[in-house]
Tab-separated table of C-alpha atoms and ligand atoms in Angstrom:
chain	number	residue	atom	x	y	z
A	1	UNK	CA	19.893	10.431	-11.405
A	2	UNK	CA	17.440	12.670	-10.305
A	3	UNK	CA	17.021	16.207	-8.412
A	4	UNK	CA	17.588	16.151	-5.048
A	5	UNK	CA	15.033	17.244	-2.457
A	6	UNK	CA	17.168	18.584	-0.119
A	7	UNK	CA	20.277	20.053	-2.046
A	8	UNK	CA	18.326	20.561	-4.848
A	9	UNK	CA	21.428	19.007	-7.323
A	10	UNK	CA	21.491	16.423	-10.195
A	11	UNK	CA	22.844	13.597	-8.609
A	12	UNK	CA	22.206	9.892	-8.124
A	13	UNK	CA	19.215	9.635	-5.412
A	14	UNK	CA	19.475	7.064	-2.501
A	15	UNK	CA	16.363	5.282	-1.510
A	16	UNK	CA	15.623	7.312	1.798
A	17	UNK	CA	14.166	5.772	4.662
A	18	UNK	CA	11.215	8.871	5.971
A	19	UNK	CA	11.475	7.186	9.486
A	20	UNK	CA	14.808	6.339	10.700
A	21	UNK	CA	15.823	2.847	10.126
A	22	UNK	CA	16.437	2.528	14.106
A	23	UNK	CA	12.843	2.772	14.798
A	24	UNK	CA	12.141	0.034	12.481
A	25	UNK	CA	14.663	-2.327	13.418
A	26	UNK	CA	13.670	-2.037	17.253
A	27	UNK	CA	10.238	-2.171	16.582
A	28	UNK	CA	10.865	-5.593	15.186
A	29	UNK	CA	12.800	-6.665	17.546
A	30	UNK	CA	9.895	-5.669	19.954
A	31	UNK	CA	7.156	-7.385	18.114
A	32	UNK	CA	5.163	-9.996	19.785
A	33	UNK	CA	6.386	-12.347	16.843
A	34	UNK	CA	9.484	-11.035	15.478
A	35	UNK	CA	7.584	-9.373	12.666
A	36	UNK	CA	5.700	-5.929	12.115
A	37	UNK	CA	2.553	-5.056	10.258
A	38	UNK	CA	1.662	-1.417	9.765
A	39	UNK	CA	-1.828	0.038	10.473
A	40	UNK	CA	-2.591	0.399	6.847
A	41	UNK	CA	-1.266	-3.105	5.157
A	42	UNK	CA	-2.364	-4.747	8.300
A	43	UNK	CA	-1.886	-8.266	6.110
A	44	UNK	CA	1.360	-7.733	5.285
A	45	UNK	CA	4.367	-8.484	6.876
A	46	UNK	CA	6.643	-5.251	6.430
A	47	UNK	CA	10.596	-6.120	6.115
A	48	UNK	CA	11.719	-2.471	6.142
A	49	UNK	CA	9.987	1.276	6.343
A	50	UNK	CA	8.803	3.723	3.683
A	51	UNK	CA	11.527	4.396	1.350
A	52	UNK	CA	11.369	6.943	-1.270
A	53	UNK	CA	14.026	8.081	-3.521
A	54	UNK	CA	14.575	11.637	-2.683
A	55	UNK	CA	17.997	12.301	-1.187
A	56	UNK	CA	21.448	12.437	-2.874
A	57	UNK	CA	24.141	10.610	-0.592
A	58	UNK	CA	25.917	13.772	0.767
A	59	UNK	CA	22.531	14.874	2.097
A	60	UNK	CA	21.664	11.412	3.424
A	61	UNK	CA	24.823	11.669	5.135
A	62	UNK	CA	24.121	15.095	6.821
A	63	UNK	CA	21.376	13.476	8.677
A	64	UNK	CA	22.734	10.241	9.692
A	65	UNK	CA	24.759	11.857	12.821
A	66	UNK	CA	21.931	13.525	14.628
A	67	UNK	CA	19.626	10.243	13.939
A	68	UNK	CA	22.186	8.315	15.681
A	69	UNK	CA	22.516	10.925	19.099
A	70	UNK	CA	18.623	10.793	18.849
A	71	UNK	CA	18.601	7.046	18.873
A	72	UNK	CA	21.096	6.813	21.788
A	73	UNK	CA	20.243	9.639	24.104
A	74	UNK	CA	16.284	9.338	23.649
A	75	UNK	CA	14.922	6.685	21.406
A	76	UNK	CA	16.190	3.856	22.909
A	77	UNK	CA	16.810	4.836	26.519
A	78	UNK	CA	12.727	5.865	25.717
A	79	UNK	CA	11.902	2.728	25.274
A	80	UNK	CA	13.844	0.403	27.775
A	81	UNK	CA	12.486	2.507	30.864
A	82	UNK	CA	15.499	4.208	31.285
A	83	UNK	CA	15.169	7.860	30.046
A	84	UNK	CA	15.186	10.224	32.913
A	85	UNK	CA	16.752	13.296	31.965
A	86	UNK	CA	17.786	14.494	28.029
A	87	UNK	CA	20.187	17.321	27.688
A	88	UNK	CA	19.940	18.582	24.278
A	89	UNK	CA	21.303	21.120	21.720
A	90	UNK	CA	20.818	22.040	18.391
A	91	UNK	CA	21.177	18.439	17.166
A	92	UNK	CA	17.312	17.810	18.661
A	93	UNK	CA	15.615	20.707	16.317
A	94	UNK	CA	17.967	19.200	13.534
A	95	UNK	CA	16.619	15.767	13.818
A	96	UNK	CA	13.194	16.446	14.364
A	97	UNK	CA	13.498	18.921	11.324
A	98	UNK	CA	14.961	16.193	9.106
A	99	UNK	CA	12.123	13.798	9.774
A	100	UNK	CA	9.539	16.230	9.486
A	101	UNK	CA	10.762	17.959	6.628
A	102	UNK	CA	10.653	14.476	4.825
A	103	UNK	CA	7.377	13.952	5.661
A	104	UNK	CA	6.181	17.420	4.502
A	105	UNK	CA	7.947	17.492	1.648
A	106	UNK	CA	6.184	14.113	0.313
A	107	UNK	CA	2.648	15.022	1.733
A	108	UNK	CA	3.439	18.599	-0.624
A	109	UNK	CA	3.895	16.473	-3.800
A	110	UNK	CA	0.686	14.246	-2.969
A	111	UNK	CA	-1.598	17.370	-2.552
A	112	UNK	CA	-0.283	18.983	-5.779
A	113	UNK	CA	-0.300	15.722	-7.306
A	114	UNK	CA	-3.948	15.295	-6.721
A	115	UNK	CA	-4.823	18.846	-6.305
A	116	UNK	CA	-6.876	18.438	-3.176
A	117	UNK	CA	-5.498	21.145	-1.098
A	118	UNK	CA	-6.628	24.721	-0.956
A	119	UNK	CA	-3.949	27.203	-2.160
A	120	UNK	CA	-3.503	29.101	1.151
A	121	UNK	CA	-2.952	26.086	2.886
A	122	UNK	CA	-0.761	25.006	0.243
A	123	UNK	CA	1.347	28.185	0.477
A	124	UNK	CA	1.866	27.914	3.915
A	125	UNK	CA	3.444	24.186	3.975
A	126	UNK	CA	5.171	25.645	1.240
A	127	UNK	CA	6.748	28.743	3.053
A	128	UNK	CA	7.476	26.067	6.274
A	129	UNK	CA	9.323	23.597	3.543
A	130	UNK	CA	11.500	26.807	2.461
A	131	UNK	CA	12.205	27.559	6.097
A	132	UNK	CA	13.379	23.662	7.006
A	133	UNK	CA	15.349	22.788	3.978
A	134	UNK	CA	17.431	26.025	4.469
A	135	UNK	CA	17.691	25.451	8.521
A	136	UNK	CA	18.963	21.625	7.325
A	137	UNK	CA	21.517	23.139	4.974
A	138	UNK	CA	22.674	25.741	7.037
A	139	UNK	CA	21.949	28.279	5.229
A	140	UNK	CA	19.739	29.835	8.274
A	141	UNK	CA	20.550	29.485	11.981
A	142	UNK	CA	16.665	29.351	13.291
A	143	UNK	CA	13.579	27.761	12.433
A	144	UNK	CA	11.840	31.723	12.433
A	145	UNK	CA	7.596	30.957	13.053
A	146	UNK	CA	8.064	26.818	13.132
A	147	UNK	CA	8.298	25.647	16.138
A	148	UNK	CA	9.475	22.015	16.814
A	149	UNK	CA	7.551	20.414	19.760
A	150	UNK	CA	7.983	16.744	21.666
A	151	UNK	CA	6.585	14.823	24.375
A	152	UNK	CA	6.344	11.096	25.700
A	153	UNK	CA	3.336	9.288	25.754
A	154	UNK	CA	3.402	7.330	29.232
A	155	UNK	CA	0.649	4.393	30.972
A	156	UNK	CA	-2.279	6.392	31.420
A	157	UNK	CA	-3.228	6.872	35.154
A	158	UNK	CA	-7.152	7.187	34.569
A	159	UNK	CA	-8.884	7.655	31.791
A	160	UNK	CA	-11.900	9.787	31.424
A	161	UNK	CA	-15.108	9.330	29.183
A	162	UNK	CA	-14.252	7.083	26.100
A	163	UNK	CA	-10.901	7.213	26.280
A	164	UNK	CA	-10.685	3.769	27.659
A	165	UNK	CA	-12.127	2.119	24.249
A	166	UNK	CA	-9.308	3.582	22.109
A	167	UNK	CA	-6.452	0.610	23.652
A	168	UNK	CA	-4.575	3.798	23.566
A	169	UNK	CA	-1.332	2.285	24.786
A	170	UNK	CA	-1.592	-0.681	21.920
A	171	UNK	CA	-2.410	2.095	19.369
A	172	UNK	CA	0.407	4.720	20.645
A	173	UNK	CA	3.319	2.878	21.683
A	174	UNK	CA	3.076	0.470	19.271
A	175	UNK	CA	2.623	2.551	15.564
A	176	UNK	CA	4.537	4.225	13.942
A	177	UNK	CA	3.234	7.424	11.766
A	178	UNK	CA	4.117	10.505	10.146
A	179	UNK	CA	2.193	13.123	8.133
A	180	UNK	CA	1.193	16.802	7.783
A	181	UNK	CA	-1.892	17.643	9.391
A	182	UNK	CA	-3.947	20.684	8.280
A	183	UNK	CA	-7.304	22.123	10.530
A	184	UNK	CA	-9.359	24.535	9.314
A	185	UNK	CA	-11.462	25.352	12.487
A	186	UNK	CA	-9.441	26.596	14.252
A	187	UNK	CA	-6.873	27.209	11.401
A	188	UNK	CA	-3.282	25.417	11.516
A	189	UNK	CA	-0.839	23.162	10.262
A	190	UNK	CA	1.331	20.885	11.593
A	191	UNK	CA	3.657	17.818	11.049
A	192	UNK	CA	2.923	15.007	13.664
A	193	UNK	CA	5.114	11.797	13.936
A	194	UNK	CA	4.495	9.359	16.616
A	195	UNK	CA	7.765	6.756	17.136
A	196	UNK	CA	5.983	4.496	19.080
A	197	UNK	CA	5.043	6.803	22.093
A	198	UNK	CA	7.778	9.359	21.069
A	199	UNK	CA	5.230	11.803	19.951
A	200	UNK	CA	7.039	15.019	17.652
A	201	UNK	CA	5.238	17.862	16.244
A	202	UNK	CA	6.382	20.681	14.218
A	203	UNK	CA	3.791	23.244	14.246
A	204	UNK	CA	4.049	25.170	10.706
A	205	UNK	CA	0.875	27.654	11.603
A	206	UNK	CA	-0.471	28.133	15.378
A	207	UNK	CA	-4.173	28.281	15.776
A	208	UNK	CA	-4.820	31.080	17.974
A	209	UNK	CA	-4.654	29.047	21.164
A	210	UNK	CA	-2.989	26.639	21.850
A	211	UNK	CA	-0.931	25.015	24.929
A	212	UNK	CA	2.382	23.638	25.087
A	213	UNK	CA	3.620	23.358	28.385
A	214	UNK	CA	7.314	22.313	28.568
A	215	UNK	CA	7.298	20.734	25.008
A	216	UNK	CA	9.176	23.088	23.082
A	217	UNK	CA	12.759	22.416	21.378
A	218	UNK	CA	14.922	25.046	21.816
A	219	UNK	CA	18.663	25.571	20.984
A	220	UNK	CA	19.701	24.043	24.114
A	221	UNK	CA	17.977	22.821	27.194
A	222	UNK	CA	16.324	19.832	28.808
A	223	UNK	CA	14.020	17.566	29.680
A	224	UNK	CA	13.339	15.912	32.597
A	225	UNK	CA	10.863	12.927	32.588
A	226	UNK	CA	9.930	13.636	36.586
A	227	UNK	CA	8.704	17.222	37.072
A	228	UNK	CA	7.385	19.679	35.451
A	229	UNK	CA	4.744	17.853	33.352
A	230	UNK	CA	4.195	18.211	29.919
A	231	UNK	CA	0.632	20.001	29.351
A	232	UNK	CA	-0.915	20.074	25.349
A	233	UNK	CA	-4.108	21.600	24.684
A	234	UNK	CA	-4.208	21.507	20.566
A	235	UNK	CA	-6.656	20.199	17.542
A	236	UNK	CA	-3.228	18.479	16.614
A	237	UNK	CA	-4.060	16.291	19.968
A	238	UNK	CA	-6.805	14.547	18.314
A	239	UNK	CA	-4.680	12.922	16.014
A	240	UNK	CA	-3.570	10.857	18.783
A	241	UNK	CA	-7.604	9.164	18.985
A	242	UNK	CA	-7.265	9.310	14.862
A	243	UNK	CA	-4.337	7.208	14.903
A	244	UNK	CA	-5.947	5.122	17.669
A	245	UNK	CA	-9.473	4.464	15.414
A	246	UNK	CA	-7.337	3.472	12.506
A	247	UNK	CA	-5.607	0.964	13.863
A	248	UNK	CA	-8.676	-0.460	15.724
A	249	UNK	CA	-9.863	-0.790	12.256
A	250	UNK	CA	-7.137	-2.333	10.568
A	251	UNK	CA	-7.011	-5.130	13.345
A	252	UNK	CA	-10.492	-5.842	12.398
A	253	UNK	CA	-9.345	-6.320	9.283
A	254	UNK	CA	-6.955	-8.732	9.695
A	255	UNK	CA	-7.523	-12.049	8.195
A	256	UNK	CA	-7.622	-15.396	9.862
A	257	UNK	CA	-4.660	-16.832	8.603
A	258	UNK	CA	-3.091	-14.203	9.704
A	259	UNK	CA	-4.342	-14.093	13.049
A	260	UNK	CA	-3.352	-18.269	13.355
A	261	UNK	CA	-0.006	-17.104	12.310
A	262	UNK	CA	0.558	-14.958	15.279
A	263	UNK	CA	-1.153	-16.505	17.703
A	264	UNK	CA	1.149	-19.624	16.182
A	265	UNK	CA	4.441	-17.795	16.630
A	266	UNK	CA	3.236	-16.631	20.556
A	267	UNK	CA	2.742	-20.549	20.861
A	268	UNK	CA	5.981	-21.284	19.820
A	269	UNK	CA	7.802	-19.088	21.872
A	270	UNK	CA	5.306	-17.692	24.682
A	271	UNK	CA	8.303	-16.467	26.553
A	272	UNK	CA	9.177	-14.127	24.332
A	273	UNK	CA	5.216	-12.642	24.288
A	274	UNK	CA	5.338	-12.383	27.362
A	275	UNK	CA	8.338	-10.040	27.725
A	276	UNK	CA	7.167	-7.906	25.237
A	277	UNK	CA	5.957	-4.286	25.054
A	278	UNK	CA	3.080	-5.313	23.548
A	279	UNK	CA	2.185	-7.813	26.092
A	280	UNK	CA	3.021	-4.296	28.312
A	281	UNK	CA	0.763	-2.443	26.731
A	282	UNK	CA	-2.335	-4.933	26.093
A	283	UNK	CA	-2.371	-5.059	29.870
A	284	UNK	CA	-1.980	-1.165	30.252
A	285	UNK	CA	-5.369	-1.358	28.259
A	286	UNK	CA	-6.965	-3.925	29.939
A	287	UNK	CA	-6.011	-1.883	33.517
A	288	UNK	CA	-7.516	1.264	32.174
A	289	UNK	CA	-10.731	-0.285	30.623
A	290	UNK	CA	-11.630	-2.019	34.006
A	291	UNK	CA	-11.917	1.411	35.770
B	1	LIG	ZN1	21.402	16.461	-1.856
């Protein structure tokens, strides 16, 4: 038993997943060797993702519907080439909501936990939480300031300056991530989640300027992955080279044996290497770093 996060009532809490179990299993499925590692345990073979109990079961269950549009009108279309156009309603701000939410809500605990946030930041991720967990209940029909935000992270045509020695496309499409991102100069807040290319971010305090250029979630609309481009000018966007220089570190850090057992299971079955996004994307970085 425990309080819930969302409903705030006594009940029994579920073990929540904060990513949707659909990423994980397809980003197994898409692994190289059957197996995934995450940036920050790159040693360990992870079964499952994050789970945290937080959630009683009715409000685990108001999620699960919009997960499951999400996963087959965007997610997985998304990532077997096949996404052209997404119609959407409200069930798009609800999903992004309920993952970001999650996210913020933990990140909240942590700071207070170890009291290293400043108290007008902490207020504002505060005020955003308020705003989400009523919007997921129902209790409010908008979002009011927070804006919910996504775009797709495709092969890079050219790449300018250093770009090239990020192996962007390994680092993107193939991590998953999800935290609440604070920057004081100029000042902001945000939520950003990257499902493997599928990059989300709920801005809970705009910096003065910023761009988003056909990225916004609204209660109904669409997407189209021809024309008009999407177009982000943001310090949120350097989370994307962040995410890029921590996992360029953590594969440094992987140890031998590891390393024999994966280049061990591509032996095995080089077929299925081969066929694989990663095998995609290794040679998306390869094209861009010969330029
Ligand atoms: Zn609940």
């Amino acid at each position: 038993m425990g309080k819930c996060a969302l409903c705030q009532e006594e009940r029994e809490l579920e073990k929540s997943h904060i990513i949707p179990k659909f990423v994980f299993r397809s980003m197994k499925r898409n692994s190289p060797t059957g197996n995934m590692r995450m940036a920050s345990q790159p040693n360990r073979v992870i079964q499952d993702g994050d789970k945290q109990a937080m959630l009683c079961g009715v409000c685990e269950d108001r999620f699960s519907p919009n997960e499951t549009i999400f996963a087959n009108k965007v997610y997985h279309p998304y990532h077997s080439d096949n996404l052209q156009v997404v119609e959407y309603e409200q069930w798009l701000n609800h999903f992004i909501t309920s993952i970001s939410w999650r996210s913020l809500y933990l990140d909240i605990v942590e700071f207070v936990r170890d009291q290293n946030i400043d108290i007008i930041d902490l207020d504002i991720l505060i005020e955003a939480e308020k705003i989400m967990r009523e919007f997921l209940l129902g209790e409010r029909k908008d979002l009011g300031h927070i804006e919910n935000h996504i775009f797709f992270f495709g092969p890079i045509k050219e790449a300018s300056g250093d770009t090239s020695e990020f192996d962007l496309h390994t680092a993107i499409g193939g991590s998953v991530v999800g935290y609440t991102y604070i920057s004081h100069d100029p000042d902001s807040s945000y939520v950003f989640l990257n499902l493997q290319g599928i990059l989300i971010v709920t801005i809970l305090k705009k910096a003065v300027e910023e761009v988003w250029e056909n990225t916004l979630v609204e209660e109904k609309g669409f997407f189209n992955m021809g024309e008009p481009k999407h177009a982000v000018s943001s310090p949120v966007f350097n989370e994307l080279f962040a995410v890029a220089k921590d996992l360029r570190e953590s594969r440094e850090k992987i140890s031998e044996s590891q390393k024999e057992k994966i280049v061990e299971a591509i032996r095995k079955n080089p077929e299925r290497f081969l066929k694989s996004k990663a095998y995609q994307r290794l040679k998306d970085d390869e094209r861009i770093r010969k330029r």
